[in-house]
Amino acid sequence: KQEVTQIPAALSVPEGENLVLNCSFTDSAIYNLQWFRQDPGKGLTSLLLIQSSQREQTSGRLNASLDKSSGRSTLYIAASQPGDSATYLCAVSSDNAGNMLTFGGGTRLMVKP
Amino acid sequence: DAGITQSPRHKVTETGTPVTLRCHQTENHRYMYWYRQDPGHGLRLIHYSYGVKDTDKGEVSDGYSVSRSKTEDFLLTLESATSSQTSVYFCAISVSQGGAEAFFGQGTRLTVV
């Protein structure tokens, strides 16, 4: 059974810092990995999708990498801003689990002005 | 925002009553999913649909049923609500299986008293 872990569970940084969020998964047989942002009381917003054949994806200040063989992904946020404060979730789509997305527990990020 | 509308957005119901949650999409995507989000458990798949009248169980399907009579609508029914079904329910859509980006609705907060 696929398991996804996110470290750290919570992170507080001053504005302007570059930061890295980590995601690991136990079964490397994945279709893709997706990073989401969730604001309190809101739905999930898709940030980046990395296909299993890709190594990284970039969108603005966000860069996500994927090392499928080692079961790891990182989300890099450059020059963090208070508006980046949210919970960040990673999820993998596994080819042995049909269409199911398996989610990590999330990293709750607070960026202080 | 992906064209996904969940209704109702909030509901309080009594133990033992039936409850139906609705997910409506305007994207004409083939795949639709219902997840629940709980503290300590993250997001878990309840049921999903891969076409009109085609549905399958997810990780936590006990106590839930679904129906999809039109491409745009996916209904989740709690036949007899229990307190353990108090949760936030999210609908998601994707254009295809494995490898396709998933988009989420804003969620329905259900409280069973």
PDB file of C-alpha atoms in Angstrom:
ATOM      1  CA  LYS A   1       0.000   0.000   0.000  1.00  0.00           C
ATOM      2  CA  GLN A   2       1.333   3.396  -0.996  1.00  0.00           C
ATOM      3  CA  GLU A   3       2.190   5.694   1.899  1.00  0.00           C
ATOM      4  CA  VAL A   4       3.097   9.365   1.599  1.00  0.00           C
ATOM      5  CA  THR A   5       4.922  11.326   4.281  1.00  0.00           C
ATOM      6  CA  GLN A   6       5.564  15.048   4.469  1.00  0.00           C
ATOM      7  CA  ILE A   7       8.259  16.608   6.606  1.00  0.00           C
ATOM      8  CA  PRO A   8       8.142  18.949   8.419  1.00  0.00           C
ATOM      9  CA  ALA A   9       4.531  18.976   9.613  1.00  0.00           C
ATOM     10  CA  ALA A  10       4.794  22.689  10.366  1.00  0.00           C
ATOM     11  CA  LEU A  11       7.246  25.407   9.436  1.00  0.00           C
ATOM     12  CA  SER A  12       7.542  29.063  10.402  1.00  0.00           C
ATOM     13  CA  VAL A  13       9.955  31.332   8.535  1.00  0.00           C
ATOM     14  CA  PRO A  14      10.570  35.062   8.172  1.00  0.00           C
ATOM     15  CA  GLU A  15       9.537  36.733   4.955  1.00  0.00           C
ATOM     16  CA  GLY A  16      12.075  36.534   2.156  1.00  0.00           C
ATOM     17  CA  GLU A  17      13.557  33.149   3.031  1.00  0.00           C
ATOM     18  CA  ASN A  18      13.900  30.384   0.486  1.00  0.00           C
ATOM     19  CA  LEU A  19      12.451  27.152   1.790  1.00  0.00           C
ATOM     20  CA  VAL A  20      12.089  23.487   0.940  1.00  0.00           C
ATOM     21  CA  LEU A  21       9.177  21.206   1.714  1.00  0.00           C
ATOM     22  CA  ASN A  22       9.728  17.471   1.549  1.00  0.00           C
ATOM     23  CA  CYS A  23       7.516  14.618   0.402  1.00  0.00           C
ATOM     24  CA  SER A  24       8.404  10.924   0.373  1.00  0.00           C
ATOM     25  CA  PHE A  25       6.478   7.915  -0.897  1.00  0.00           C
ATOM     26  CA  THR A  26       7.005   4.208  -0.375  1.00  0.00           C
ATOM     27  CA  ASP A  27       6.146   2.756  -3.803  1.00  0.00           C
ATOM     28  CA  SER A  28       8.021   4.173  -6.778  1.00  0.00           C
ATOM     29  CA  ALA A  29       5.466   2.830  -9.288  1.00  0.00           C
ATOM     30  CA  ILE A  30       3.660   6.148  -9.730  1.00  0.00           C
ATOM     31  CA  TYR A  31       1.985   7.913 -12.644  1.00  0.00           C
ATOM     32  CA  ASN A  32       2.583  11.376 -11.262  1.00  0.00           C
ATOM     33  CA  LEU A  33       3.016  13.535  -8.198  1.00  0.00           C
ATOM     34  CA  GLN A  34       0.988  16.646  -7.568  1.00  0.00           C
ATOM     35  CA  TRP A  35       1.544  19.515  -5.133  1.00  0.00           C
ATOM     36  CA  PHE A  36      -1.478  21.371  -3.756  1.00  0.00           C
ATOM     37  CA  ARG A  37      -2.035  24.410  -1.594  1.00  0.00           C
ATOM     38  CA  GLN A  38      -4.890  24.564   0.904  1.00  0.00           C
ATOM     39  CA  ASP A  39      -5.922  27.718   2.728  1.00  0.00           C
ATOM     40  CA  PRO A  40      -7.916  27.353   5.981  1.00  0.00           C
ATOM     41  CA  GLY A  41     -11.505  26.353   5.289  1.00  0.00           C
ATOM     42  CA  LYS A  42     -10.896  26.216   1.547  1.00  0.00           C
ATOM     43  CA  GLY A  43     -10.464  23.639  -1.155  1.00  0.00           C
ATOM     44  CA  LEU A  44      -7.236  22.392  -2.707  1.00  0.00           C
ATOM     45  CA  THR A  45      -5.508  24.441  -5.373  1.00  0.00           C
ATOM     46  CA  SER A  46      -3.227  22.553  -7.744  1.00  0.00           C
ATOM     47  CA  LEU A  47       0.268  24.092  -7.834  1.00  0.00           C
ATOM     48  CA  LEU A  48       2.419  21.721  -9.854  1.00  0.00           C
ATOM     49  CA  LEU A  49       2.041  18.345 -11.520  1.00  0.00           C
ATOM     50  CA  ILE A  50       5.122  16.221 -12.236  1.00  0.00           C
ATOM     51  CA  GLN A  51       4.749  13.201 -14.484  1.00  0.00           C
ATOM     52  CA  SER A  52       6.733  10.100 -13.534  1.00  0.00           C
ATOM     53  CA  SER A  53       9.050  10.646 -16.519  1.00  0.00           C
ATOM     54  CA  GLN A  54       9.884  14.223 -15.478  1.00  0.00           C
ATOM     55  CA  ARG A  55      12.492  15.466 -13.029  1.00  0.00           C
ATOM     56  CA  GLU A  56      11.069  18.876 -12.197  1.00  0.00           C
ATOM     57  CA  GLN A  57       8.425  21.489 -12.886  1.00  0.00           C
ATOM     58  CA  THR A  58       8.498  25.219 -12.299  1.00  0.00           C
ATOM     59  CA  SER A  59       5.790  27.828 -11.858  1.00  0.00           C
ATOM     60  CA  GLY A  60       6.841  31.322 -10.850  1.00  0.00           C
ATOM     61  CA  ARG A  61       8.603  31.144  -7.475  1.00  0.00           C
ATOM     62  CA  LEU A  62       7.775  27.461  -7.098  1.00  0.00           C
ATOM     63  CA  ASN A  63       9.943  24.580  -8.244  1.00  0.00           C
ATOM     64  CA  ALA A  64       9.103  20.946  -7.634  1.00  0.00           C
ATOM     65  CA  SER A  65      11.522  18.094  -8.192  1.00  0.00           C
ATOM     66  CA  LEU A  66      10.918  14.374  -8.385  1.00  0.00           C
ATOM     67  CA  ASP A  67      13.316  11.506  -7.730  1.00  0.00           C
ATOM     68  CA  LYS A  68      11.108   8.564  -8.480  1.00  0.00           C
ATOM     69  CA  SER A  69      13.680   5.858  -7.766  1.00  0.00           C
ATOM     70  CA  SER A  70      14.294   7.127  -4.242  1.00  0.00           C
ATOM     71  CA  GLY A  71      10.636   7.994  -3.620  1.00  0.00           C
ATOM     72  CA  ARG A  72      11.167  11.678  -2.954  1.00  0.00           C
ATOM     73  CA  SER A  73       9.893  15.043  -4.074  1.00  0.00           C
ATOM     74  CA  THR A  74      10.721  18.530  -2.894  1.00  0.00           C
ATOM     75  CA  LEU A  75       8.832  21.789  -3.299  1.00  0.00           C
ATOM     76  CA  TYR A  76      11.119  24.799  -3.332  1.00  0.00           C
ATOM     77  CA  ILE A  77       9.596  28.206  -2.618  1.00  0.00           C
ATOM     78  CA  ALA A  78      11.818  31.150  -3.417  1.00  0.00           C
ATOM     79  CA  ALA A  79      11.657  34.491  -1.626  1.00  0.00           C
ATOM     80  CA  SER A  80       8.742  33.514   0.583  1.00  0.00           C
ATOM     81  CA  GLN A  81       5.927  35.999   1.240  1.00  0.00           C
ATOM     82  CA  PRO A  82       3.218  36.193   3.928  1.00  0.00           C
ATOM     83  CA  GLY A  83       0.699  35.283   1.225  1.00  0.00           C
ATOM     84  CA  ASP A  84       2.422  31.915   0.888  1.00  0.00           C
ATOM     85  CA  SER A  85       1.130  30.952   4.339  1.00  0.00           C
ATOM     86  CA  ALA A  86      -1.030  27.863   3.862  1.00  0.00           C
ATOM     87  CA  THR A  87      -0.916  24.087   4.120  1.00  0.00           C
ATOM     88  CA  TYR A  88       0.950  22.362   1.301  1.00  0.00           C
ATOM     89  CA  LEU A  89      -0.049  18.842   0.338  1.00  0.00           C
ATOM     90  CA  CYS A  90       1.635  16.375  -1.938  1.00  0.00           C
ATOM     91  CA  ALA A  91      -0.214  13.474  -3.526  1.00  0.00           C
ATOM     92  CA  VAL A  92       0.831  10.593  -5.755  1.00  0.00           C
ATOM     93  CA  SER A  93      -1.158   8.679  -8.335  1.00  0.00           C
ATOM     94  CA  SER A  94       0.007   5.080  -8.322  1.00  0.00           C
ATOM     95  CA  ASP A  95      -0.407   2.564 -11.106  1.00  0.00           C
ATOM     96  CA  ASN A  96      -1.226  -0.126  -8.582  1.00  0.00           C
ATOM     97  CA  ALA A  97      -4.068   1.904  -7.065  1.00  0.00           C
ATOM     98  CA  GLY A  98      -6.148   2.838 -10.062  1.00  0.00           C
ATOM     99  CA  ASN A  99      -7.084   6.473 -10.080  1.00  0.00           C
ATOM    100  CA  MET A 100      -6.626   7.040  -6.394  1.00  0.00           C
ATOM    101  CA  LEU A 101      -4.516   9.918  -5.174  1.00  0.00           C
ATOM    102  CA  THR A 102      -2.651   9.087  -1.971  1.00  0.00           C
ATOM    103  CA  PHE A 103      -2.023  12.200   0.089  1.00  0.00           C
ATOM    104  CA  GLY A 104       0.603  13.139   2.603  1.00  0.00           C
ATOM    105  CA  GLY A 105      -0.395  14.764   5.867  1.00  0.00           C
ATOM    106  CA  GLY A 106       0.703  18.211   4.700  1.00  0.00           C
ATOM    107  CA  THR A 107       3.128  20.889   5.815  1.00  0.00           C
ATOM    108  CA  ARG A 108       1.567  23.916   7.492  1.00  0.00           C
ATOM    109  CA  LEU A 109       3.631  26.939   6.482  1.00  0.00           C
ATOM    110  CA  MET A 110       3.601  30.325   8.153  1.00  0.00           C
ATOM    111  CA  VAL A 111       5.610  33.174   6.661  1.00  0.00           C
ATOM    112  CA  LYS A 112       6.023  36.033   9.107  1.00  0.00           C
ATOM    113  CA  PRO A 113       6.263  39.647   7.873  1.00  0.00           C
TER     114      PRO A 113
ATOM    115  CA  ASP B   1     -10.919  27.978 -10.835  1.00  0.00           C
ATOM    116  CA  ALA B   2     -11.921  24.617 -12.269  1.00  0.00           C
ATOM    117  CA  GLY B   3     -15.675  24.545 -12.849  1.00  0.00           C
ATOM    118  CA  ILE B   4     -16.608  22.441  -9.840  1.00  0.00           C
ATOM    119  CA  THR B   5     -19.513  23.296  -7.560  1.00  0.00           C
ATOM    120  CA  GLN B   6     -20.288  21.390  -4.397  1.00  0.00           C
ATOM    121  CA  SER B   7     -23.607  21.694  -2.593  1.00  0.00           C
ATOM    122  CA  PRO B   8     -24.429  22.251   0.119  1.00  0.00           C
ATOM    123  CA  ARG B   9     -21.284  23.907   1.459  1.00  0.00           C
ATOM    124  CA  HIS B  10     -22.285  23.311   5.069  1.00  0.00           C
ATOM    125  CA  LYS B  11     -24.749  20.885   6.598  1.00  0.00           C
ATOM    126  CA  VAL B  12     -25.708  19.748  10.074  1.00  0.00           C
ATOM    127  CA  THR B  13     -27.749  16.583  10.275  1.00  0.00           C
ATOM    128  CA  GLU B  14     -28.894  14.104  12.899  1.00  0.00           C
ATOM    129  CA  THR B  15     -27.595  10.584  13.373  1.00  0.00           C
ATOM    130  CA  GLY B  16     -29.565   8.072  11.338  1.00  0.00           C
ATOM    131  CA  THR B  17     -30.805  10.474   8.664  1.00  0.00           C
ATOM    132  CA  PRO B  18     -29.918  10.115   4.981  1.00  0.00           C
ATOM    133  CA  VAL B  19     -27.761  12.822   3.435  1.00  0.00           C
ATOM    134  CA  THR B  20     -26.873  13.512  -0.192  1.00  0.00           C
ATOM    135  CA  LEU B  21     -24.012  15.725  -1.292  1.00  0.00           C
ATOM    136  CA  ARG B  22     -23.804  16.962  -4.861  1.00  0.00           C
ATOM    137  CA  CYS B  23     -20.839  17.690  -7.086  1.00  0.00           C
ATOM    138  CA  HIS B  24     -21.435  19.487 -10.368  1.00  0.00           C
ATOM    139  CA  GLN B  25     -18.746  20.109 -13.006  1.00  0.00           C
ATOM    140  CA  THR B  26     -18.775  22.199 -16.157  1.00  0.00           C
ATOM    141  CA  GLU B  27     -15.504  20.793 -17.578  1.00  0.00           C
ATOM    142  CA  ASN B  28     -16.961  17.625 -19.136  1.00  0.00           C
ATOM    143  CA  HIS B  29     -14.210  15.574 -17.436  1.00  0.00           C
ATOM    144  CA  ARG B  30     -14.698  11.835 -17.432  1.00  0.00           C
ATOM    145  CA  TYR B  31     -13.378  11.075 -13.950  1.00  0.00           C
ATOM    146  CA  MET B  32     -14.961  12.299 -10.738  1.00  0.00           C
ATOM    147  CA  TYR B  33     -13.989  11.500  -7.159  1.00  0.00           C
ATOM    148  CA  TRP B  34     -15.214  11.938  -3.605  1.00  0.00           C
ATOM    149  CA  TYR B  35     -12.633  12.360  -0.809  1.00  0.00           C
ATOM    150  CA  ARG B  36     -13.014  13.058   2.862  1.00  0.00           C
ATOM    151  CA  GLN B  37     -10.542  15.062   4.940  1.00  0.00           C
ATOM    152  CA  ASP B  38     -10.076  14.395   8.636  1.00  0.00           C
ATOM    153  CA  PRO B  39      -7.452  15.566  11.130  1.00  0.00           C
ATOM    154  CA  GLY B  40      -4.833  12.888  11.564  1.00  0.00           C
ATOM    155  CA  HIS B  41      -5.961  10.970   8.469  1.00  0.00           C
ATOM    156  CA  GLY B  42      -5.507  13.480   5.685  1.00  0.00           C
ATOM    157  CA  LEU B  43      -7.517  13.065   2.509  1.00  0.00           C
ATOM    158  CA  ARG B  44      -8.877   9.628   1.675  1.00  0.00           C
ATOM    159  CA  LEU B  45     -10.795   8.423  -1.366  1.00  0.00           C
ATOM    160  CA  ILE B  46     -14.393   7.304  -0.770  1.00  0.00           C
ATOM    161  CA  HIS B  47     -15.656   6.470  -4.290  1.00  0.00           C
ATOM    162  CA  TYR B  48     -14.868   7.463  -7.821  1.00  0.00           C
ATOM    163  CA  SER B  49     -16.544   7.393 -11.221  1.00  0.00           C
ATOM    164  CA  TYR B  50     -14.983   6.741 -14.626  1.00  0.00           C
ATOM    165  CA  GLY B  51     -18.105   7.511 -16.644  1.00  0.00           C
ATOM    166  CA  VAL B  52     -21.885   7.756 -16.531  1.00  0.00           C
ATOM    167  CA  LYS B  53     -23.183   4.888 -14.386  1.00  0.00           C
ATOM    168  CA  ASP B  54     -19.603   3.593 -13.894  1.00  0.00           C
ATOM    169  CA  THR B  55     -18.388   3.831 -10.313  1.00  0.00           C
ATOM    170  CA  ASP B  56     -15.975   2.032  -8.015  1.00  0.00           C
ATOM    171  CA  LYS B  57     -15.027   1.961  -4.353  1.00  0.00           C
ATOM    172  CA  GLY B  58     -12.146   3.764  -2.781  1.00  0.00           C
ATOM    173  CA  GLU B  59     -10.273   3.318   0.464  1.00  0.00           C
ATOM    174  CA  VAL B  60     -13.102   4.265   2.863  1.00  0.00           C
ATOM    175  CA  SER B  61     -16.359   3.391   1.084  1.00  0.00           C
ATOM    176  CA  ASP B  62     -18.296   1.700   3.907  1.00  0.00           C
ATOM    177  CA  GLY B  63     -21.493   3.615   4.711  1.00  0.00           C
ATOM    178  CA  TYR B  64     -21.437   5.571   1.448  1.00  0.00           C
ATOM    179  CA  SER B  65     -23.009   5.112  -1.971  1.00  0.00           C
ATOM    180  CA  VAL B  66     -22.646   7.146  -5.147  1.00  0.00           C
ATOM    181  CA  SER B  67     -24.495   7.714  -8.380  1.00  0.00           C
ATOM    182  CA  ARG B  68     -23.670   9.343 -11.670  1.00  0.00           C
ATOM    183  CA  SER B  69     -26.545   9.646 -14.110  1.00  0.00           C
ATOM    184  CA  LYS B  70     -25.034  12.550 -16.073  1.00  0.00           C
ATOM    185  CA  THR B  71     -21.445  13.421 -16.937  1.00  0.00           C
ATOM    186  CA  GLU B  72     -21.639  16.649 -14.968  1.00  0.00           C
ATOM    187  CA  ASP B  73     -23.123  15.364 -11.693  1.00  0.00           C
ATOM    188  CA  PHE B  74     -21.725  12.980  -9.078  1.00  0.00           C
ATOM    189  CA  LEU B  75     -23.784  12.377  -5.945  1.00  0.00           C
ATOM    190  CA  LEU B  76     -22.535  11.024  -2.636  1.00  0.00           C
ATOM    191  CA  THR B  77     -25.143   9.542  -0.289  1.00  0.00           C
ATOM    192  CA  LEU B  78     -24.812   8.658   3.344  1.00  0.00           C
ATOM    193  CA  GLU B  79     -27.660   6.195   3.785  1.00  0.00           C
ATOM    194  CA  SER B  80     -27.819   6.575   7.568  1.00  0.00           C
ATOM    195  CA  ALA B  81     -25.427   9.219   8.855  1.00  0.00           C
ATOM    196  CA  THR B  82     -23.205   8.456  11.846  1.00  0.00           C
ATOM    197  CA  SER B  83     -21.010  10.735  13.945  1.00  0.00           C
ATOM    198  CA  SER B  84     -17.915   9.110  12.413  1.00  0.00           C
ATOM    199  CA  GLN B  85     -18.975  10.598   9.083  1.00  0.00           C
ATOM    200  CA  THR B  86     -18.557  14.124  10.403  1.00  0.00           C
ATOM    201  CA  SER B  87     -15.905  15.430   8.031  1.00  0.00           C
ATOM    202  CA  VAL B  88     -15.095  17.769   5.188  1.00  0.00           C
ATOM    203  CA  TYR B  89     -15.969  16.208   1.840  1.00  0.00           C
ATOM    204  CA  PHE B  90     -14.193  17.166  -1.365  1.00  0.00           C
ATOM    205  CA  CYS B  91     -15.141  16.415  -4.932  1.00  0.00           C
ATOM    206  CA  ALA B  92     -12.400  16.201  -7.557  1.00  0.00           C
ATOM    207  CA  ILE B  93     -12.285  15.785 -11.324  1.00  0.00           C
ATOM    208  CA  SER B  94      -9.719  14.743 -13.893  1.00  0.00           C
ATOM    209  CA  VAL B  95      -9.808  14.372 -17.641  1.00  0.00           C
ATOM    210  CA  SER B  96      -8.310  10.876 -17.619  1.00  0.00           C
ATOM    211  CA  GLN B  97      -6.860   8.288 -15.275  1.00  0.00           C
ATOM    212  CA  GLY B  98      -3.246   8.085 -14.108  1.00  0.00           C
ATOM    213  CA  GLY B  99      -1.085  11.025 -15.111  1.00  0.00           C
ATOM    214  CA  ALA B 100      -3.836  13.618 -15.408  1.00  0.00           C
ATOM    215  CA  GLU B 101      -4.030  16.643 -13.158  1.00  0.00           C
ATOM    216  CA  ALA B 102      -6.769  16.551 -10.523  1.00  0.00           C
ATOM    217  CA  PHE B 103      -8.860  19.603  -9.638  1.00  0.00           C
ATOM    218  CA  PHE B 104     -10.791  19.958  -6.412  1.00  0.00           C
ATOM    219  CA  GLY B 105     -13.992  21.653  -5.351  1.00  0.00           C
ATOM    220  CA  GLN B 106     -14.341  23.944  -2.336  1.00  0.00           C
ATOM    221  CA  GLY B 107     -15.606  21.237  -0.019  1.00  0.00           C
ATOM    222  CA  THR B 108     -18.701  20.471   2.033  1.00  0.00           C
ATOM    223  CA  ARG B 109     -18.450  20.584   5.813  1.00  0.00           C
ATOM    224  CA  LEU B 110     -20.808  17.942   7.228  1.00  0.00           C
ATOM    225  CA  THR B 111     -21.560  17.648  10.925  1.00  0.00           C
ATOM    226  CA  VAL B 112     -23.554  14.672  12.215  1.00  0.00           C
ATOM    227  CA  VAL B 113     -24.990  15.266  15.698  1.00  0.00           C
TER     228      VAL B 113
END
